[in-house]
Structures are given as structure tokens and as C-alpha cells.
Tab-separated table of C-alpha atoms in Angstrom:
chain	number	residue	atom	x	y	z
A	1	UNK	CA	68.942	-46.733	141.517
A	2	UNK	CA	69.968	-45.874	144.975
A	3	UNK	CA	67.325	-45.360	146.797
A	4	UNK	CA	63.421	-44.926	148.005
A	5	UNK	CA	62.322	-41.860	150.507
A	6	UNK	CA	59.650	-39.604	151.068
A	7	UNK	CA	61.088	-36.236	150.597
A	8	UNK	CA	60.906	-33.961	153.178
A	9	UNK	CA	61.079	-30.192	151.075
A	10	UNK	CA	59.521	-26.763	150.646
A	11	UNK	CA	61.700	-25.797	147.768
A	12	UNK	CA	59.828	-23.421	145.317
A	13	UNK	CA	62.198	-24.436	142.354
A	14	UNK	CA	60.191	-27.708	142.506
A	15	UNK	CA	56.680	-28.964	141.625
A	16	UNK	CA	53.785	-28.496	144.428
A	17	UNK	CA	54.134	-32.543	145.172
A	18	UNK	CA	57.435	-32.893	146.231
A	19	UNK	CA	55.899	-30.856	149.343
A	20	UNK	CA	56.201	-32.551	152.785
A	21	UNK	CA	52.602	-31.186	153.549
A	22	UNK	CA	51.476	-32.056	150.131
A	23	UNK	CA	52.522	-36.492	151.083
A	24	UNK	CA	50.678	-35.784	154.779
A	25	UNK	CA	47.480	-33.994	152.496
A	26	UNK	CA	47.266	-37.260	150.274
A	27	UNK	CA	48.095	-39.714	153.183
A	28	UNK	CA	45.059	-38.581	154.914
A	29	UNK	CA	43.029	-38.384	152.650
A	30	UNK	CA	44.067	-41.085	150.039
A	31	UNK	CA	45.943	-43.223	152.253
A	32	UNK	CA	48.592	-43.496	149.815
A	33	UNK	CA	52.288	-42.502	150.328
A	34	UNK	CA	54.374	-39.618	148.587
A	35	UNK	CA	57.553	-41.579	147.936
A	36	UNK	CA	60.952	-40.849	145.291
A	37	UNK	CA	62.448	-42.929	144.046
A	38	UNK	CA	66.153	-41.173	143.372
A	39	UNK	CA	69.565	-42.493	141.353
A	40	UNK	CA	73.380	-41.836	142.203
A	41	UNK	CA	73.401	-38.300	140.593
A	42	UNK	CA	70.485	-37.031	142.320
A	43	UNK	CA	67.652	-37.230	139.489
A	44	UNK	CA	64.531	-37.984	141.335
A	45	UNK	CA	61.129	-38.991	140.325
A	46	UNK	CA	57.826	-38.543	142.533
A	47	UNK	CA	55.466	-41.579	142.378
A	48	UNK	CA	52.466	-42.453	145.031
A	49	UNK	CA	52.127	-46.044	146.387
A	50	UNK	CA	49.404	-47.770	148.342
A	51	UNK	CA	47.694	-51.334	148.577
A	52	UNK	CA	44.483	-52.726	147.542
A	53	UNK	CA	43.394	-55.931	148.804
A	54	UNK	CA	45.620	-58.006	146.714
A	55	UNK	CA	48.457	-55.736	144.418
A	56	UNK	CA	50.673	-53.204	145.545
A	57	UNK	CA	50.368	-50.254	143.532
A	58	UNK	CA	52.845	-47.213	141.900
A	59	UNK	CA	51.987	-44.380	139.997
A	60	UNK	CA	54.020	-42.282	138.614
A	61	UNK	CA	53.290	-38.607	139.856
A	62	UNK	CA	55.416	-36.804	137.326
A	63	UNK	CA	58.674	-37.547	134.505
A	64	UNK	CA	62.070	-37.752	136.694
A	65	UNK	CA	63.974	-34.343	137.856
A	66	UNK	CA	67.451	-33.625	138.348
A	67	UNK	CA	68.635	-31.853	141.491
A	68	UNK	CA	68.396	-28.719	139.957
A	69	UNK	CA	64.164	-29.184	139.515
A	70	UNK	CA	64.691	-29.801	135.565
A	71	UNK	CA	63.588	-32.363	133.119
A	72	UNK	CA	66.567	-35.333	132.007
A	73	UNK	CA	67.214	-35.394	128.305
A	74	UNK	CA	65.027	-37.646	126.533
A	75	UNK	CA	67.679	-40.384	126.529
A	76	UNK	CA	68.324	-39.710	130.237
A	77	UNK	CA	64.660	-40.052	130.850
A	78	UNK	CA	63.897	-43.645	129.400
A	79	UNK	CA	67.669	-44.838	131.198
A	80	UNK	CA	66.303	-43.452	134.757
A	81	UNK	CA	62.706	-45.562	133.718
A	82	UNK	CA	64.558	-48.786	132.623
A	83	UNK	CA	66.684	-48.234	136.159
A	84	UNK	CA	63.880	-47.497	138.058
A	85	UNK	CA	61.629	-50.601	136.703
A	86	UNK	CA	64.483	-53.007	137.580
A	87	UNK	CA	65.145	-51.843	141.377
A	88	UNK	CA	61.029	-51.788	142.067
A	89	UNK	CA	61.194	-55.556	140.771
A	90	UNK	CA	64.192	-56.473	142.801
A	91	UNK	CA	63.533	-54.525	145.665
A	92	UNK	CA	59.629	-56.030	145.436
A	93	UNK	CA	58.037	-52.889	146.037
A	94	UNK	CA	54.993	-52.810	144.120
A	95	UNK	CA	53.404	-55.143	141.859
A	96	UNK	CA	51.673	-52.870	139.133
A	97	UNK	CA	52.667	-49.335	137.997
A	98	UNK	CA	49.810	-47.537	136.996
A	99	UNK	CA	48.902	-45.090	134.053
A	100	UNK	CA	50.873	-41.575	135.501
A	101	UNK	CA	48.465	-38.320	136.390
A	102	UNK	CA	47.588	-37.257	133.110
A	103	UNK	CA	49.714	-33.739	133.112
A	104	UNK	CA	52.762	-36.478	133.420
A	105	UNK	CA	53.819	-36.091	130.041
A	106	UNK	CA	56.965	-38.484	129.538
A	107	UNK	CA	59.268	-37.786	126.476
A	108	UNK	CA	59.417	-42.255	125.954
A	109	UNK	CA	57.854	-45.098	127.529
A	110	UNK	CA	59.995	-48.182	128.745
A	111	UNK	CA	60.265	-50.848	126.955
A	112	UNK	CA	57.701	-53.879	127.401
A	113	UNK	CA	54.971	-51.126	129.087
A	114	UNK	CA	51.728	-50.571	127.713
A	115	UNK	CA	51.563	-46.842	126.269
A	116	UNK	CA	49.867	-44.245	124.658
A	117	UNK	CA	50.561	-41.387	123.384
A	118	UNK	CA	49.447	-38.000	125.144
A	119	UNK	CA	50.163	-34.332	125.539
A	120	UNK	CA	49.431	-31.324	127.476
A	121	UNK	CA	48.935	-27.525	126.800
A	122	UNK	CA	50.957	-25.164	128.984
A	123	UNK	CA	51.853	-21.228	128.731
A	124	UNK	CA	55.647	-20.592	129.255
A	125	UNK	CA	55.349	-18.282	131.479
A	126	UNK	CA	58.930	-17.393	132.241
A	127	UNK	CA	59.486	-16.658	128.673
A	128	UNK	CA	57.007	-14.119	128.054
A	129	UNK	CA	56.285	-10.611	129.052
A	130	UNK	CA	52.701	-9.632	130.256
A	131	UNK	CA	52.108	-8.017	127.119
A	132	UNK	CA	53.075	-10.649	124.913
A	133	UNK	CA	51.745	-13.308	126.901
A	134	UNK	CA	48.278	-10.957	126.191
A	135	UNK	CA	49.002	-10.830	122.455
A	136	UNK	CA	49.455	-14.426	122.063
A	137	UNK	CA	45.610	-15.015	123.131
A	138	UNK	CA	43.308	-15.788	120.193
A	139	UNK	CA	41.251	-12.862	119.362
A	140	UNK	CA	38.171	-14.639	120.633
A	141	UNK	CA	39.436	-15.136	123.873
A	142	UNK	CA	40.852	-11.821	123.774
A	143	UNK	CA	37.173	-10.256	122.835
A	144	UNK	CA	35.420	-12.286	125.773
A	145	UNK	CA	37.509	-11.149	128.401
A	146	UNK	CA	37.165	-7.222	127.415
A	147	UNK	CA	33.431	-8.220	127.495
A	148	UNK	CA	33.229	-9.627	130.937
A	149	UNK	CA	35.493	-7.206	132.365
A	150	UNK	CA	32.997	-4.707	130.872
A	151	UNK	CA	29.754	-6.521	132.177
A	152	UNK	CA	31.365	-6.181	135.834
A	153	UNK	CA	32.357	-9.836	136.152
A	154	UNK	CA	34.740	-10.134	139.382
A	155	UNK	CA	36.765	-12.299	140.455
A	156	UNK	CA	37.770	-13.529	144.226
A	157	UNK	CA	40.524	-15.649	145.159
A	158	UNK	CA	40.886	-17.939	148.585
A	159	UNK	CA	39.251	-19.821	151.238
A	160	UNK	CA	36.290	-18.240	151.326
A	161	UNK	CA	35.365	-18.884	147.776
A	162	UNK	CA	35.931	-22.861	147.725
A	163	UNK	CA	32.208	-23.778	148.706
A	164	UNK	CA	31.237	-21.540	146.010
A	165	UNK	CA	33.548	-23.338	143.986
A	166	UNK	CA	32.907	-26.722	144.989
A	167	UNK	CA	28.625	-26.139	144.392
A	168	UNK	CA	30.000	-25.069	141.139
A	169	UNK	CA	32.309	-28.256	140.425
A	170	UNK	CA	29.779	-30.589	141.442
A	171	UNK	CA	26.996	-29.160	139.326
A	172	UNK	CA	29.976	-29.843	136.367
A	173	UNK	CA	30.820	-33.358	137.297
A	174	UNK	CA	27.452	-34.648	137.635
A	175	UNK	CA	26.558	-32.969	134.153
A	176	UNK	CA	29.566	-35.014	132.973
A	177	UNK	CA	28.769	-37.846	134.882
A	178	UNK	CA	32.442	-37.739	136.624
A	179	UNK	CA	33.641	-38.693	139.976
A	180	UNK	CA	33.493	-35.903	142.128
A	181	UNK	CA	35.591	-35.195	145.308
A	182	UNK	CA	34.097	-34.113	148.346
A	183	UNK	CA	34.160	-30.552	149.605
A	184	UNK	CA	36.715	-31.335	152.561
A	185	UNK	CA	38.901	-32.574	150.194
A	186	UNK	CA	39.386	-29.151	148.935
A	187	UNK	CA	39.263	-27.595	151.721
A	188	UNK	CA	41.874	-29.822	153.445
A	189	UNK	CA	44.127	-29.496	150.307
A	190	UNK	CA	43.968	-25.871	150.830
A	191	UNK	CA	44.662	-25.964	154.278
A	192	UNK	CA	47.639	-28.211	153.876
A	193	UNK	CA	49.221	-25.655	151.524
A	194	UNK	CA	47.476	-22.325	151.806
A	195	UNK	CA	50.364	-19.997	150.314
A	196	UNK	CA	50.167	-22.757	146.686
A	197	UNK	CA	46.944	-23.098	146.432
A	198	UNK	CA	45.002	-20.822	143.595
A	199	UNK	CA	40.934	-21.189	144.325
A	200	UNK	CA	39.256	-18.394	142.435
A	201	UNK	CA	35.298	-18.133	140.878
A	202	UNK	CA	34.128	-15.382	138.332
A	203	UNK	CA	30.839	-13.822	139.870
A	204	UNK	CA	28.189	-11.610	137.778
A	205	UNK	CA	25.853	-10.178	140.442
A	206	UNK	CA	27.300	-12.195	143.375
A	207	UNK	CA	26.635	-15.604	141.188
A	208	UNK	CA	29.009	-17.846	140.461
A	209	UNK	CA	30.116	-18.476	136.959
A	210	UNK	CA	32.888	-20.431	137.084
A	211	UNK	CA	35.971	-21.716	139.431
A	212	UNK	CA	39.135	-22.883	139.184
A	213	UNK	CA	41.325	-25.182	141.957
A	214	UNK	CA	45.134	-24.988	140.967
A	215	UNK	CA	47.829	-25.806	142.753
A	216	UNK	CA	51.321	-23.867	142.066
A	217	UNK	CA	55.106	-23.585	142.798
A	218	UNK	CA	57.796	-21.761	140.807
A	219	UNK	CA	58.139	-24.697	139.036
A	220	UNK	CA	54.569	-24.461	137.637
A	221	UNK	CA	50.877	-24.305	138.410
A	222	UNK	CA	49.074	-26.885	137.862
A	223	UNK	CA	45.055	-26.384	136.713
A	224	UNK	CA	43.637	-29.758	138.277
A	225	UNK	CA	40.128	-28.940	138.700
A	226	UNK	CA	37.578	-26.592	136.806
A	227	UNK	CA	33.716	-25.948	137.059
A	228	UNK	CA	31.150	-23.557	135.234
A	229	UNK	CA	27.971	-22.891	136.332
A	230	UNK	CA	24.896	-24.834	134.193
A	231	UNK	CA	24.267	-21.443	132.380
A	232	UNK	CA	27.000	-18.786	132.262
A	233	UNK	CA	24.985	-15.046	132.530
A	234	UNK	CA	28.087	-13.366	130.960
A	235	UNK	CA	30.232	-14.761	127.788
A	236	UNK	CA	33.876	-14.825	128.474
A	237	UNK	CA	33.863	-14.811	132.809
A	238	UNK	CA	35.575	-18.059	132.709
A	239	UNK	CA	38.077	-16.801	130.344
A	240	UNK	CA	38.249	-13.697	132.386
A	241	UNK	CA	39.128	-15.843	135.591
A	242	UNK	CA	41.939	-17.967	134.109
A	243	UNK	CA	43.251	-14.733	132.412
A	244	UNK	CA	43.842	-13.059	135.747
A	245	UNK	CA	44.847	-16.168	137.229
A	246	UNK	CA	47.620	-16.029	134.959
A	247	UNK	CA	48.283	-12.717	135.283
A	248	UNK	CA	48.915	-13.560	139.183
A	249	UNK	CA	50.871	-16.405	138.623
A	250	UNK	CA	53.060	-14.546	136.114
A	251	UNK	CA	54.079	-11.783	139.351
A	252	UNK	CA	54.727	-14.804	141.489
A	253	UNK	CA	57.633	-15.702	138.844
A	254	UNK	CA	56.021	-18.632	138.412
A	255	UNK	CA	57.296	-20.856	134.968
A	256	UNK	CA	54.462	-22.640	133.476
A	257	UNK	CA	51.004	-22.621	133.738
A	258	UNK	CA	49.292	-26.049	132.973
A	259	UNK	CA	46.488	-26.635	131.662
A	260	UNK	CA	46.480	-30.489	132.451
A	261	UNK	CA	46.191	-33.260	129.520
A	262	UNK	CA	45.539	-33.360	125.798
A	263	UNK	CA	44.379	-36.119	123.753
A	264	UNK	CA	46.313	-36.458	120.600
A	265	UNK	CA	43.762	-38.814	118.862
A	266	UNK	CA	41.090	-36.891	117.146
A	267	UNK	CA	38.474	-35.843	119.321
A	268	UNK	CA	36.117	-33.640	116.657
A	269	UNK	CA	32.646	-33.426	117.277
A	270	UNK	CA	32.925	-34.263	121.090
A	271	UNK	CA	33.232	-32.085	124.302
A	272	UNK	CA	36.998	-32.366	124.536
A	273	UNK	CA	37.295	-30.573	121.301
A	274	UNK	CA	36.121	-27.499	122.851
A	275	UNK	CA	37.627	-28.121	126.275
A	276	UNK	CA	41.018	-28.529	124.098
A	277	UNK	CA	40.605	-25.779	121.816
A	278	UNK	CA	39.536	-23.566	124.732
A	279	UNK	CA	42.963	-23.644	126.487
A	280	UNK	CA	45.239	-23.611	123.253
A	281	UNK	CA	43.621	-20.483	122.577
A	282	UNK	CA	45.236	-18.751	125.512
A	283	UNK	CA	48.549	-19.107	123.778
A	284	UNK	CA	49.412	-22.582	125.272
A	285	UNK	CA	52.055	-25.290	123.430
A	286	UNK	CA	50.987	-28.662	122.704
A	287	UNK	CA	53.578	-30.428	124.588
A	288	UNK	CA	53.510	-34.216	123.200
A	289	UNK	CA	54.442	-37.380	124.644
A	290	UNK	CA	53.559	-40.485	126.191
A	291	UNK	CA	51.316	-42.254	129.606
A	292	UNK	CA	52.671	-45.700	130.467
A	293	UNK	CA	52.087	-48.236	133.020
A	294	UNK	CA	53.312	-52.022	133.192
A	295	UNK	CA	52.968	-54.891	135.259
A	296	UNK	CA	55.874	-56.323	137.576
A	297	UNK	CA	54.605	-59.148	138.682
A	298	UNK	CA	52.590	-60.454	135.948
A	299	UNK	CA	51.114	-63.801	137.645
A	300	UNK	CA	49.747	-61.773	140.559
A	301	UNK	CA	48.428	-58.657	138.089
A	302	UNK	CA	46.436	-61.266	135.910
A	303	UNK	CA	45.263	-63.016	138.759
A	304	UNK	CA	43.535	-60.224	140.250
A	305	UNK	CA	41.876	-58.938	136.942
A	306	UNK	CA	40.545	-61.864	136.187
A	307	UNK	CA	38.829	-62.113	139.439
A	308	UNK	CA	37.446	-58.328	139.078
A	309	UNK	CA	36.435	-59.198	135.729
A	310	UNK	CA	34.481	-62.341	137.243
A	311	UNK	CA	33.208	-59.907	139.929
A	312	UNK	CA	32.054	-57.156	137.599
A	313	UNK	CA	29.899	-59.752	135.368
A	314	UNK	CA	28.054	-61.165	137.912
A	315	UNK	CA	27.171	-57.385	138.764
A	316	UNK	CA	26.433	-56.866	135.072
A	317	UNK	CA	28.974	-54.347	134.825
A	318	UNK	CA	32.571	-53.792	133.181
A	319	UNK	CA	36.359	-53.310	134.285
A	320	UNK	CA	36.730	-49.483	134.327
A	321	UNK	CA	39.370	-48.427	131.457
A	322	UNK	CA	41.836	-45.693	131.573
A	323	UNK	CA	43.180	-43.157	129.604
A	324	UNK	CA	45.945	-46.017	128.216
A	325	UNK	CA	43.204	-48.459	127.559
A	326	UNK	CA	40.528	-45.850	126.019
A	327	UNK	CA	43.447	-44.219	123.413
A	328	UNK	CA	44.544	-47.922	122.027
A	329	UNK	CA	41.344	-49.276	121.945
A	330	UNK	CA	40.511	-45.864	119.764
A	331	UNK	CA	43.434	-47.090	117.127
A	332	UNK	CA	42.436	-50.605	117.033
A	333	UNK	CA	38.788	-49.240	116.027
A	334	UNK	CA	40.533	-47.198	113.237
């Protein structure tokens, strides 16, 4: 490894968070730090770091890049990791590397890391013509968007819309019983990056149906946050909105659309089935792979679990899991 920076860029070949004003958006607001962590060649990869009381903390943002905003061969990928893992230990810069964002879909996990496997579905958009991007659509999704665009659903796209879409995503996560980010968050993450920033709701008689909050480069868009409304009037607005969404994003030569993280255990009978099969039927891949995380320093990592844990049971409660945590625990139960 060579070296450890905050990247200072606006290049459109690569993803939304290598962005100077994306690090200042998530230092105010997170208080954590956009660092990358970058080899000889130039291959880079885009991780966050901040402190809790006791560990300092990396996650992993997205899979390494080479200069040229591409993805290293699989057996480039996991000699970058093994790299990178041995100059955060020696340089001592973080104690814990935690489970990736969940569209960070590595081809390999180091060795010694806790993993899981994981995937995400995506539309290659640079591969596909308007038309055929259309045609790949499953005929449901195909018939529901003729049928809001016949029952006058509109769409609006920009600042103006995000309190109608935040009303709309906090209805959602409380139904789901999810954390939900406050409104200034959005509208600060908007503001730090106005010209990549996709907000858009579906309205049927000036009520909203359902939003979208997706952040976008060249390199890809990214669809981080969704929200319907507790009853949708009109079958198919949602569809409708992510439809023209990627109708825009195809104009702005964009690459990829992403529809954000896939479970690859079974998930029949539960909400995620539909939430899954409702993007693969736009025509999206499964792109497969893994989520990892590991712990440097082992003594202090333990330490300060088992003193959470001790915490937590005095409260009556339990140590939150992750994504990692929730997919091997589903195996073991097998």
C-alpha cells in the first residue's frame, strides 16, 4: 500500500463518493471521514472512518478501483484486500473494519474475515438501448406502468419534492420499524451535490405515491432510499417513477443503475421476496458476491463487546446484528 488521503475529485467516470462535497456532506453530518486508501499503481478503494468511545472504526464504502474508475480482476481484488489489511494494522489506523454498505458487492473476502455471501441487482445501462432496456421489463411491470401513465400519475423531480418524499419515507420506515434519517439529512445531501442527486415522487391527484432518493455519477446511480405511501391509489406509480428515472439516467450516459443489495439466502414468504422480485423484474442482473468485515486488533474488539453485551443485559436488550451476522446465523439454523 502506499498511501491514505481523502480525495479531493469531481470526476464523473467515478462513483458519487469519491466526491470532495460528498466527504464534507458525511463529515457534517456523520462525523466520519471520506478517506482512500490507494496502492503503487493507482487502484484505490473508498472506506469511511470515525471513533466511538473505545475502537476506531473502517468501513469499506465500495470494492477497490483502478485509475481508470473500473473494478480489479477478482484476483487483483482479494491481493489489494490482503495489502490493504496489513498496512491498516501496521500503520494502526483503525481497530475494526466493519460489514461494507450493502451495494459493496466484493468478488472474495480476505482471508481470516468474517463473510457472507451477498449480491445486488443492477440494469447495465450502457449496454442497452432505450428500447431494449423497455423490452427487458417483465410484462407485469411493463402492464403497470402503461396503467399509471394512463390514470395520470406524474412524476416531479428536485428540491421541492424531498419533504414530500421524506413524509413519504418516514411513513415506510416506521411501518418497517427501520431507522429513519431526518429530513435535513436529505436535504443537506442534496444541497451538497445538487447536479447527482435524483429525488423524484409519483403523485395521483397531487398525492404522493411513492419517492425515490438516488444518488448518481457516470459511473452509476445508486437507489439508497425508497418510500410508498400506506395505500397506493394507482397500481404501478412506483414502477412508473423508477421507469422514468431510468429513462433519465440512461440520457445522462449514465452506466448502471443500482438497485442496492440482494440476499442470496432464501427469503420466500417474507417482504424481501417482493422487494427482490420487484427490482429483478425491471431487467436487473443478480450480481453475486460477498460483505466482509474483520477485527485488527482483536484484544481491544472483544473487550469492547463484551462490555456492550454486559450493558445491553442489564437494559434487557441485545447486541444489534448485521447483515454478516443475520445471513450466518440463517445457515447455522439450516
Amino acid at each position: 500500500m502506499k498511501s491514505l488521503k481523502e480525495y479531493k475529485s469531481t470526476n464523473e467516470n467515478f462513483p458519487y463518493f469519491y466526491f470532495s462535497a460528498y466527504s464534507e456532506f458525511i463529515k457534517k453530518t456523520e462525523n466520519k471521514t471520506i478517506v482512500f486508501i490507494s496502492d503503487e499503481i493507482g487502484n484505490t478503494m473508498c472506506c469511511s472512518m470515525w471513533k466511538n468511545k473505545f475502537l476506531n472504526l473502517i468501513k469499506p464504502v465500495y470494492p477497490p478501483l483502478n485509475k481508470n474508475a473500473e473494478r480489479l480482476s477478482p484476483e487483483m481484488e482479494i491481493f489489494f484486500l490482503e495489502e490493504c489489511l496489513l498496512f491498516i494494522k501496521e500503520e494502526k489506523l483503525g481497530d475494526r473494519i466493519t460489514q461494507p454498505e450493502n451495494f459493496a458487492i466484493f468478488d472474495s473476502a480476505p482471508q481470516s474475515s468474517v463473510f457472507s455471501k451477498f449480491g445486488t441487482y443492477f440494469i447495465n445501462l450502457a449496454r442497452e438501448t432505450e428500447e431494449q432496456l423497455l423490452k427487458n421489463v417483465h410484462t407485469k411491470h411493463r402492464n403497470v406502468i402503461v396503467n399509471a401513465e394512463k390514470n395520470n400519475v406524474v412524476i416531479k423531480y428536485g428540491k421541492e419534492v424531498i419533504e414530500d418524499f421524506y413524509l413519504l419515507y418516514k411513513s415506510t420506515m416506521q411501518r418497517s420499524a427501520m431507522y429513519c434519517q431526518a429530513l435535513n439529512y436529505f436535504q443537506d445531501f442534496y444541497s451538497a451535490m445538487p447536479d447527482n442527486i435524483i429525488c423524484g415522487v409519483a403523485y395521483h391527484n397531487d398525492i404522493p405515491q411513492g419517492g425515490l432518493f438516488v444518488p448518481y455519477t457516470k459511473f452509476a446511480a445508486f437507489y439508497l432510499y425508497g418510500a410508498s405511501a400506506d395505500k397506493v391509489e394507482v397500481n404501478g406509480a412506483i414502477n412508473y417513477l423508477h421507469w422514468n428515472t431510468i429513462k433519465f439516467l440512461k440520457k445522462q450516459n449514465v452506466k448502471r443503475y443500482d438497485f442496492v443489495g440482494a440476499r442470496l439466502s432464501d427469503v420466500s414468504g417474507t417482504k424481501l421476496q417482493g422487494i427482490q422480485q420487484f427490482k429483478e423484474r425491471f431487467g436487473a442482473s443478480l450480481q453475486k458476491g460477498y460483505l466482509w468485515k474483520k477485527d485488527i486488533n482483536t484484544l481491544k474488539c472483544n473487550l469492547f463487546d463484551n462490555l456492550i453485551t454486559l450493558k445491553l443485559k442489564l437494559k434487557k436488550a441485545y447486541l444489534p446484528t448485521d447483515i454478516i451476522d443475520q445471513e450466518i446465523n440463517k445457515e447455522k439454523n439450516l
